[in-house]
Short mmCIF file of C-alpha atoms and ligand atoms in Angstrom, two decimals:
data_model
loop_
_atom_site.label_atom_id
_atom_site.label_comp_id
_atom_site.label_asym_id
_atom_site.label_seq_id
_atom_site.Cartn_x
_atom_site.Cartn_y
_atom_site.Cartn_z
CA MET Y 1 -14.49 -11.00 15.52
CA ARG Y 2 -14.61 -9.06 12.62
CA ASP Y 3 -11.81 -6.79 11.47
CA SER Y 4 -14.05 -3.35 11.85
CA THR Y 5 -14.83 -4.97 15.37
CA LEU Y 6 -10.91 -5.64 15.69
CA VAL Y 7 -9.97 -2.38 14.67
CA THR Y 8 -11.07 -0.90 17.45
CA LEU Y 9 -9.40 -2.90 20.07
CA LEU Y 10 -6.01 -3.82 19.18
CA GLY Y 11 -3.10 -2.69 20.90
CA ARG Y 12 -5.17 -1.30 23.47
CA ASP Y 13 -4.92 -2.42 27.10
CA PRO Y 14 -6.91 -0.15 29.34
CA GLU Y 15 -5.70 -2.24 32.46
CA ALA Y 16 -2.18 -1.38 31.86
CA GLN Y 17 -2.93 1.74 31.40
CA HIS Y 18 -4.17 3.60 34.80
CA GLY Y 19 -8.03 2.60 32.87
CA LEU Y 20 -7.08 4.72 29.95
CA VAL Y 21 -8.60 3.93 27.00
CA ASN Y 22 -5.47 4.78 24.68
CA PRO Y 23 -1.79 3.50 24.64
CA PRO Y 24 -0.44 6.49 25.43
CA VAL Y 25 2.86 7.75 23.80
CA TYR Y 26 6.17 6.40 25.14
CA ARG Y 27 9.21 8.74 24.21
CA GLY Y 28 12.84 6.84 25.54
CA SER Y 29 16.20 6.08 23.58
CA THR Y 30 17.53 3.98 27.25
CA VAL Y 31 16.36 1.03 28.97
CA LEU Y 32 17.41 0.57 32.47
CA PHE Y 33 17.58 -2.85 33.83
CA PRO Y 34 18.24 -3.76 37.38
CA SER Y 35 21.64 -6.05 36.53
CA VAL Y 36 23.59 -6.90 33.81
CA GLU Y 37 21.91 -10.48 33.67
CA ALA Y 38 18.45 -8.80 33.71
CA MET Y 39 19.53 -6.50 30.58
CA GLU Y 40 20.84 -9.81 28.89
CA ARG Y 41 17.75 -11.85 29.70
CA ALA Y 42 15.43 -9.12 27.82
CA ARG Y 43 17.91 -8.88 24.73
CA ALA Y 44 16.91 -12.47 24.39
CA THR Y 45 13.09 -11.76 24.10
CA ARG Y 46 10.71 -9.28 22.34
CA ALA Y 47 10.87 -6.64 25.69
CA VAL Y 48 11.45 -3.69 25.20
CA THR Y 49 15.34 -3.04 25.49
CA TYR Y 50 16.01 0.15 23.17
CA GLY Y 51 14.48 2.73 21.90
CA ARG Y 52 15.78 2.15 18.22
CA ILE Y 53 14.34 -1.26 18.27
CA GLY Y 54 10.63 -0.31 19.34
CA THR Y 55 8.82 1.95 22.23
CA PRO Y 56 5.19 -0.48 24.09
CA THR Y 57 3.75 2.38 21.47
CA THR Y 58 5.89 0.58 18.64
CA ARG Y 59 4.80 -2.28 19.61
CA ALA Y 60 1.11 -1.71 19.96
CA LEU Y 61 1.04 -0.67 16.23
CA GLU Y 62 3.21 -3.33 14.89
CA ASP Y 63 0.90 -6.10 16.41
CA SER Y 64 -2.24 -4.78 15.64
CA ILE Y 65 -1.13 -4.66 12.00
CA ALA Y 66 0.37 -8.13 12.15
CA ALA Y 67 -3.32 -9.33 13.46
CA LEU Y 68 -5.33 -7.62 10.72
CA GLU Y 69 -2.87 -8.93 8.27
CA GLY Y 70 -2.70 -12.37 9.24
CA GLY Y 71 1.16 -12.12 9.69
CA TYR Y 72 2.98 -13.39 12.36
CA ARG Y 73 4.62 -9.88 13.18
CA CYS Y 74 5.35 -7.10 11.55
CA ILE Y 75 8.15 -4.17 11.64
CA LEU Y 76 7.05 -0.50 10.85
CA THR Y 77 9.41 1.62 8.67
CA PRO Y 78 9.28 5.52 8.89
CA SER Y 79 7.68 5.89 5.12
CA GLY Y 80 6.29 3.94 2.73
CA LYS Y 81 8.93 3.80 0.60
CA ALA Y 82 11.32 2.69 3.46
CA ALA Y 83 8.62 -0.31 3.58
CA CYS Y 84 9.35 -1.79 0.11
CA ASN Y 85 12.88 -0.08 -0.35
CA LEU Y 86 13.99 -1.74 2.89
CA THR Y 87 12.54 -5.57 2.03
CA LEU Y 88 13.86 -5.13 -0.73
CA ALA Y 89 17.54 -4.87 0.64
CA ALA Y 90 16.87 -7.47 3.59
CA LEU Y 91 16.40 -10.08 1.16
CA LEU Y 92 18.83 -9.94 -1.90
CA ARG Y 93 22.20 -9.50 -2.43
CA ALA Y 94 24.77 -9.05 -5.22
CA GLY Y 95 23.92 -11.73 -8.16
CA ASP Y 96 20.48 -12.04 -7.22
CA HIS Y 97 17.59 -11.76 -9.62
CA LEU Y 98 14.58 -9.87 -8.88
CA LEU Y 99 11.20 -10.20 -10.56
CA MET Y 100 9.14 -7.19 -10.21
CA VAL Y 101 6.05 -6.14 -11.05
CA ASP Y 102 5.80 -3.46 -14.23
CA SER Y 103 3.13 -1.84 -12.30
CA VAL Y 104 4.95 -0.92 -9.57
CA TYR Y 105 5.00 2.43 -7.73
CA GLY Y 106 7.20 4.33 -9.54
CA PRO Y 107 9.71 5.13 -6.35
CA THR Y 108 10.39 1.18 -6.26
CA ARG Y 109 11.09 1.15 -9.93
CA HIS Y 110 13.65 3.87 -9.03
CA PHE Y 111 15.11 1.98 -6.45
CA CYS Y 112 15.54 -1.21 -8.06
CA ASP Y 113 16.65 0.80 -11.61
CA HIS Y 114 19.26 3.10 -9.47
CA THR Y 115 20.18 1.22 -5.98
CA LEU Y 116 19.82 -2.40 -6.47
CA ALA Y 117 21.87 -1.94 -9.67
CA ARG Y 118 25.02 -0.35 -8.18
CA PHE Y 119 24.76 -3.25 -5.43
CA GLY Y 120 24.27 -5.96 -8.45
CA VAL Y 121 21.07 -6.78 -8.02
CA GLU Y 122 19.35 -7.51 -11.50
CA THR Y 123 15.74 -6.76 -12.22
CA THR Y 124 13.50 -8.16 -15.00
CA TYR Y 125 9.96 -6.24 -15.06
CA TYR Y 126 7.13 -8.14 -16.25
CA ASP Y 127 3.41 -8.06 -17.01
CA PRO Y 128 0.99 -7.54 -14.19
CA ARG Y 129 -1.12 -9.83 -16.13
CA ILE Y 130 1.27 -12.30 -16.72
CA GLY Y 131 -0.54 -14.97 -13.79
CA SER Y 132 1.31 -18.38 -13.89
CA GLY Y 133 3.31 -17.87 -17.03
CA ILE Y 134 5.71 -16.14 -14.48
CA ARG Y 135 7.25 -19.65 -14.54
CA ALA Y 136 9.14 -18.37 -18.41
CA LEU Y 137 10.96 -15.77 -16.68
CA PHE Y 138 12.34 -17.89 -13.41
CA ARG Y 139 15.94 -18.21 -13.00
CA PRO Y 140 18.27 -19.86 -10.95
CA GLU Y 141 19.70 -16.51 -9.39
CA THR Y 142 15.61 -15.38 -9.17
CA ARG Y 143 15.20 -14.80 -5.18
CA LEU Y 144 12.18 -12.34 -4.53
CA LEU Y 145 9.13 -11.65 -6.57
CA PHE Y 146 8.06 -8.28 -5.84
CA LEU Y 147 3.93 -7.29 -6.33
CA GLU Y 148 1.57 -4.93 -6.16
CA SER Y 149 -1.70 -5.48 -7.00
CA PRO Y 150 -3.68 -3.67 -7.97
CA GLY Y 151 -1.34 -1.19 -9.25
CA SER Y 152 -1.68 2.37 -7.77
CA LEU Y 153 -1.39 4.12 -11.06
CA THR Y 154 -2.70 2.11 -13.82
CA PHE Y 155 -5.09 -1.08 -11.92
CA GLU Y 156 -3.81 -4.01 -13.18
CA VAL Y 157 -4.97 -6.95 -10.69
CA GLN Y 158 -2.75 -9.87 -10.00
CA ASP Y 159 -3.38 -13.41 -9.92
CA VAL Y 160 -2.15 -13.37 -6.53
CA PRO Y 161 -2.27 -17.15 -5.55
CA ALA Y 162 -1.25 -18.28 -8.74
CA ILE Y 163 1.68 -16.11 -9.07
CA THR Y 164 2.85 -16.99 -5.62
CA ALA Y 165 1.80 -21.12 -6.22
CA ALA Y 166 4.50 -20.68 -8.65
CA ALA Y 167 7.30 -18.68 -6.99
CA ARG Y 168 6.79 -21.40 -3.88
CA GLU Y 169 7.26 -24.32 -6.32
CA ARG Y 170 10.82 -23.25 -6.81
CA GLY Y 171 11.51 -21.75 -3.65
CA ILE Y 172 11.63 -17.92 -4.49
CA ARG Y 173 10.64 -15.73 -1.96
CA THR Y 174 7.59 -13.23 -2.49
CA ALA Y 175 6.54 -9.54 -1.89
CA VAL Y 176 3.93 -7.51 -2.22
CA ASP Y 177 2.75 -3.68 -1.81
CA SER Y 178 -0.56 -4.16 -0.78
CA THR Y 179 -1.37 -0.34 0.44
CA TRP Y 180 -4.49 -0.75 -2.04
CA GLY Y 181 -6.28 -3.33 -0.55
CA THR Y 182 -5.43 -2.03 2.77
CA PRO Y 183 -5.12 -4.81 5.70
CA LEU Y 184 -8.65 -5.31 6.29
CA PHE Y 185 -9.81 -5.91 2.10
CA PHE Y 186 -6.40 -7.77 0.60
CA LYS Y 187 -5.33 -10.83 2.86
CA PRO Y 188 -2.26 -11.68 0.52
CA LEU Y 189 -0.55 -13.79 3.66
CA THR Y 190 -3.64 -15.95 3.56
CA MET Y 191 -2.66 -16.80 0.42
CA GLY Y 192 1.02 -17.73 0.16
CA VAL Y 193 2.26 -14.68 0.34
CA ASP Y 194 5.47 -14.55 2.62
CA VAL Y 195 5.45 -10.39 3.28
CA ALA Y 196 2.53 -8.13 3.13
CA ILE Y 197 3.54 -4.04 2.33
CA GLN Y 198 1.46 -1.06 3.73
CA ALA Y 199 1.88 2.77 3.12
CA VAL Y 200 0.53 3.39 6.76
CA THR Y 201 0.96 6.81 4.95
CA LYS Y 202 -2.15 6.25 3.19
CA TYR Y 203 -5.55 4.34 4.98
CA ILE Y 204 -4.12 3.41 7.99
CA GLY Y 205 -3.29 7.30 9.09
CA GLY Y 206 -5.90 8.49 7.12
CA HIS Y 207 -5.34 12.20 7.67
CA SER Y 208 -2.44 13.16 5.24
CA ASP Y 209 -0.70 14.44 8.16
CA LEU Y 210 2.18 11.50 8.80
CA LEU Y 211 4.33 8.94 6.92
CA MET Y 212 4.77 5.47 7.57
CA GLY Y 213 5.66 1.81 6.32
CA ALA Y 214 4.70 -1.41 7.86
CA VAL Y 215 6.19 -4.73 6.48
CA THR Y 216 3.98 -7.82 7.72
CA ALA Y 217 5.82 -11.59 7.53
CA ASN Y 218 5.08 -14.91 7.90
CA GLU Y 219 6.98 -16.92 10.53
CA ALA Y 220 9.79 -18.30 8.04
CA VAL Y 221 10.64 -15.20 6.44
CA PHE Y 222 10.34 -12.34 9.52
CA PRO Y 223 13.72 -13.05 11.61
CA ARG Y 224 15.83 -12.52 7.80
CA LEU Y 225 13.55 -9.55 7.35
CA ARG Y 226 13.69 -7.91 10.53
CA ALA Y 227 17.48 -8.30 10.90
CA GLY Y 228 18.03 -6.94 7.58
CA ILE Y 229 15.75 -3.59 7.81
CA GLU Y 230 16.62 -3.02 11.57
CA GLU Y 231 20.56 -2.87 10.18
CA PHE Y 232 19.09 0.42 9.21
CA GLY Y 233 18.73 1.78 12.16
CA ALA Y 234 15.54 4.02 10.89
CA PRO Y 235 12.44 3.47 13.02
CA PRO Y 236 9.73 5.48 13.15
CA SER Y 237 9.30 7.88 16.25
CA PRO Y 238 6.35 7.19 18.68
CA GLU Y 239 4.20 10.18 18.33
CA ASP Y 240 3.26 8.96 14.86
CA CYS Y 241 3.23 5.31 15.87
CA TRP Y 242 0.16 6.86 18.44
CA LEU Y 243 -0.97 8.93 15.45
CA ALA Y 244 -1.18 5.74 13.16
CA LEU Y 245 -3.12 3.74 16.08
CA ARG Y 246 -5.44 6.77 16.30
CA GLY Y 247 -5.97 6.38 12.60
CA LEU Y 248 -6.81 2.57 12.76
CA ARG Y 249 -9.75 2.94 15.37
CA THR Y 250 -11.43 4.42 12.42
CA LEU Y 251 -9.90 2.76 9.55
CA ALA Y 252 -12.63 0.66 8.74
CA ALA Y 253 -15.76 3.29 9.11
CA ARG Y 254 -13.42 5.51 6.80
CA LEU Y 255 -13.12 2.46 4.13
CA GLN Y 256 -16.88 2.21 3.45
CA ARG Y 257 -17.29 5.22 2.84
CA HIS Y 258 -14.68 5.85 0.48
CA GLN Y 259 -15.36 3.17 -0.78
CA GLN Y 260 -19.39 3.20 -1.25
CA SER Y 261 -18.61 7.34 -2.37
CA ALA Y 262 -15.79 6.36 -5.04
CA LEU Y 263 -18.17 3.54 -6.56
CA GLU Y 264 -21.16 6.12 -7.20
CA ILE Y 265 -18.73 8.58 -8.81
CA ALA Y 266 -16.77 5.62 -10.37
CA ARG Y 267 -20.11 4.84 -12.30
CA TRP Y 268 -21.41 8.55 -12.73
CA LEU Y 269 -17.62 8.89 -14.77
CA GLU Y 270 -18.35 5.94 -16.92
CA ARG Y 271 -21.50 7.22 -18.41
CA ARG Y 272 -19.59 10.43 -19.10
CA PRO Y 273 -19.13 11.14 -23.12
CA GLU Y 274 -15.62 12.57 -22.46
CA VAL Y 275 -14.11 9.74 -20.38
CA SER Y 276 -13.03 6.49 -22.12
CA ARG Y 277 -12.33 3.97 -19.48
CA VAL Y 278 -12.78 4.20 -15.66
CA LEU Y 279 -9.76 2.20 -14.25
CA PHE Y 280 -11.30 0.51 -11.37
CA PRO Y 281 -11.51 -2.77 -10.46
CA ALA Y 282 -14.46 -2.90 -8.68
CA LEU Y 283 -16.56 -1.81 -11.84
CA GLU Y 284 -18.07 -4.69 -13.50
CA SER Y 285 -16.30 -3.52 -16.97
CA HIS Y 286 -13.05 -3.53 -15.44
CA PRO Y 287 -10.82 -6.36 -17.58
CA ASP Y 288 -9.62 -8.01 -13.69
CA HIS Y 289 -12.88 -7.33 -12.11
CA ALA Y 290 -13.70 -10.92 -11.26
CA LEU Y 291 -10.29 -11.54 -9.92
CA TRP Y 292 -10.65 -8.72 -7.47
CA LYS Y 293 -14.09 -10.16 -6.75
CA ARG Y 294 -12.47 -13.23 -5.63
CA ASP Y 295 -9.69 -12.04 -3.54
CA PHE Y 296 -10.68 -9.02 -2.32
CA THR Y 297 -13.33 -7.99 -0.23
CA GLY Y 298 -13.62 -4.26 -1.05
CA ALA Y 299 -12.36 -1.50 -3.10
CA CYS Y 300 -10.58 2.10 -1.41
CA GLY Y 301 -11.25 5.20 -3.07
CA LEU Y 302 -8.44 5.52 -5.31
CA PHE Y 303 -9.11 4.71 -9.48
CA GLY Y 304 -7.50 5.96 -13.06
CA VAL Y 305 -9.76 7.78 -15.55
CA VAL Y 306 -8.94 7.69 -19.02
CA LEU Y 307 -10.37 10.64 -20.86
CA ASP Y 308 -11.36 9.82 -24.52
CA GLY Y 309 -9.03 11.93 -26.82
CA TYR Y 310 -8.29 14.50 -24.96
CA GLY Y 311 -5.01 15.71 -24.55
CA GLU Y 312 -2.32 16.24 -21.28
CA ALA Y 313 -3.22 20.25 -21.86
CA ALA Y 314 -6.83 19.78 -21.39
CA ALA Y 315 -6.30 17.13 -18.35
CA ARG Y 316 -4.49 20.06 -16.67
CA ALA Y 317 -7.04 22.63 -16.70
CA MET Y 318 -9.76 20.13 -15.99
CA ALA Y 319 -7.79 19.54 -12.93
CA ASP Y 320 -7.07 22.86 -12.37
CA ALA Y 321 -10.47 24.13 -12.69
CA LEU Y 322 -11.57 21.55 -9.79
CA GLU Y 323 -12.38 23.08 -5.85
CA LEU Y 324 -12.97 20.06 -4.23
CA PHE Y 325 -10.11 17.76 -5.20
CA GLY Y 326 -6.64 19.28 -3.67
CA ILE Y 327 -3.51 18.57 -6.49
CA GLY Y 328 -1.27 16.83 -4.65
CA ALA Y 329 0.56 13.47 -4.21
CA SER Y 330 -0.13 10.72 -1.92
CA TRP Y 331 -4.54 9.33 -1.15
CA GLY Y 332 -5.83 7.51 1.63
CA GLY Y 333 -6.55 10.76 3.83
CA PHE Y 334 -10.19 12.05 4.33
CA GLU Y 335 -9.94 14.91 1.17
CA SER Y 336 -10.39 14.28 -2.54
CA LEU Y 337 -7.39 14.36 -4.85
CA VAL Y 338 -6.23 14.77 -8.62
CA LEU Y 339 -3.38 13.93 -10.42
CA VAL Y 340 -2.90 14.30 -14.29
CA SER Y 341 -0.75 10.94 -14.58
CA ASP Y 342 0.94 9.59 -17.70
CA PRO Y 343 2.47 6.00 -17.21
CA THR Y 344 4.30 5.64 -20.13
CA PRO Y 345 7.99 6.44 -18.67
CA VAL Y 346 7.11 3.97 -16.22
CA ARG Y 347 6.36 1.09 -18.15
CA THR Y 348 9.23 -1.39 -20.04
CA ALA Y 349 7.40 -4.92 -19.95
CA VAL Y 350 4.36 -3.71 -21.43
CA PRO Y 351 4.04 -0.11 -22.81
CA TRP Y 352 1.22 1.78 -21.90
CA LYS Y 353 -1.27 2.34 -24.82
CA ALA Y 354 -4.28 4.59 -24.02
CA GLU Y 355 -7.10 6.95 -26.51
CA GLY Y 356 -6.35 10.26 -23.97
CA ALA Y 357 -4.84 11.44 -20.94
CA MET Y 358 -5.30 10.31 -18.09
CA LEU Y 359 -6.43 11.53 -14.29
CA ARG Y 360 -5.87 10.04 -11.16
CA LEU Y 361 -8.94 10.42 -8.81
CA HIS Y 362 -8.51 9.85 -4.95
CA ILE Y 363 -12.32 10.07 -3.71
CA GLY Y 364 -11.95 11.47 0.24
CA LEU Y 365 -14.99 11.56 2.59
CA GLU Y 366 -16.90 14.47 1.38
CA ASP Y 367 -20.67 14.40 0.11
CA PRO Y 368 -20.63 12.56 -3.05
CA GLU Y 369 -23.04 15.08 -4.82
CA ASP Y 370 -20.62 17.76 -3.85
CA LEU Y 371 -18.09 16.00 -5.54
CA ILE Y 372 -20.13 14.87 -8.86
CA ARG Y 373 -20.68 18.86 -9.43
CA ASP Y 374 -17.27 20.03 -8.93
CA LEU Y 375 -16.15 17.41 -11.52
CA GLU Y 376 -19.24 18.61 -14.06
CA ALA Y 377 -17.41 22.36 -13.90
CA GLY Y 378 -14.33 20.10 -14.23
CA PHE Y 379 -15.63 18.73 -17.27
CA ALA Y 380 -16.63 21.86 -19.17
CA ALA Y 381 -13.17 23.45 -18.62
CA LEU Y 382 -11.82 19.79 -20.14
CA ARG Y 383 -13.88 20.53 -22.91
CA ALA Y 384 -12.94 24.13 -23.14
CA ALA Y 385 -9.58 23.51 -23.23
CA GLY Y 386 -9.77 20.69 -25.46
C1 PLP T 401 2.05 6.02 -1.09
C2 PLP T 401 2.79 5.03 -2.10
C3 PLP T 401 3.71 3.81 -1.32
C4 PLP T 401 4.93 5.28 -0.50
O1 PLP T 401 4.53 5.44 0.53
P1 PLP T 401 5.05 7.01 1.82
O2 PLP T 401 4.80 6.73 2.58
O3 PLP T 401 4.76 7.85 0.42
O4 PLP T 401 6.36 6.81 1.15
C5 PLP T 401 4.24 2.90 -1.51
N1 PLP T 401 3.20 2.05 -2.41
C6 PLP T 401 2.22 2.80 -2.72
C7 PLP T 401 1.35 1.87 -3.66
C8 PLP T 401 2.24 3.79 -2.21
O5 PLP T 401 0.75 4.33 -2.81
#
């Protein structure tokens, strides 16, 4: 079955729920057993044994995401940031060396530079476009290689199969933050990556009203990952899992619309005289378009716009002038968003160079013609300020 059918079926069992279409919210901490022996037996399996380890609502969502990612199993975390950071904490120890992509989500970089450094893990940042050249950075103590493709601020697409193959030769584990690709458009676990991470907060949630992360792994790495993450005792609430399952049902339909509108608006932006470059891998003009086409089956609604010669003050005036694009963090909801973003402070391996200030746009589910009219007014404000 295709993913667009699977998202409507996964995690549901109406027969077990009095015929109701959706699984209910199971709340609970204590789980009762008929005997001591039954309790011991249950603990040795994946049965529900204690609320912190997961309820049937949690399991329904974990199993759905694992199936879509093509992984062995999934473990949920209370945010996307927790999913990234708990993965790092679970797979690394003092004395280990971590290879981290330079285009990584800022808060993940912060965790490496501060918390991991404090616990004796050394991080080296690498060029997202390094490909199999990554071999030159391997050290005997390199234990984990972390990818994010494309980067959610600067949109470089990584050669995930080449980098993963190089790491495998040396027994180095790999994890990828796959939030931009979503479990529908990018399947890193089928390309040899050990761990795929989603900020469920983004498109799976889809409505800007919940925070969650998901970590899906292959069978070899999952036991260590689960043991490490469960150690922190931070599960998401069953209500949030239920909301995420509701978001999942429309994920395929929403993504099609996000993709279509984003492409239309990105092409329109490319032709604007105020714009130098549009950083959207689905555009033929993007330097990594061929890689994106090879490895992805679609694009979401998030991309960057490098302005031609306009500085930050003008970019801010443009963002302030937009009415349909809200100014705010995050993305993946039904609504359009704009951020004035400067990647300069979060790049160390490859300094960020651009012809002007940068805007990051999330194209929501509004009519693209309305969004274009809004952007036209924004450009007028940009020119007036620039
Ligand atoms: C938003 C985001 C996260 C963090 O998700 P939260 O749920 O906001 O903590 C991690 N990685 C990427 C690429 C993101 O865009």
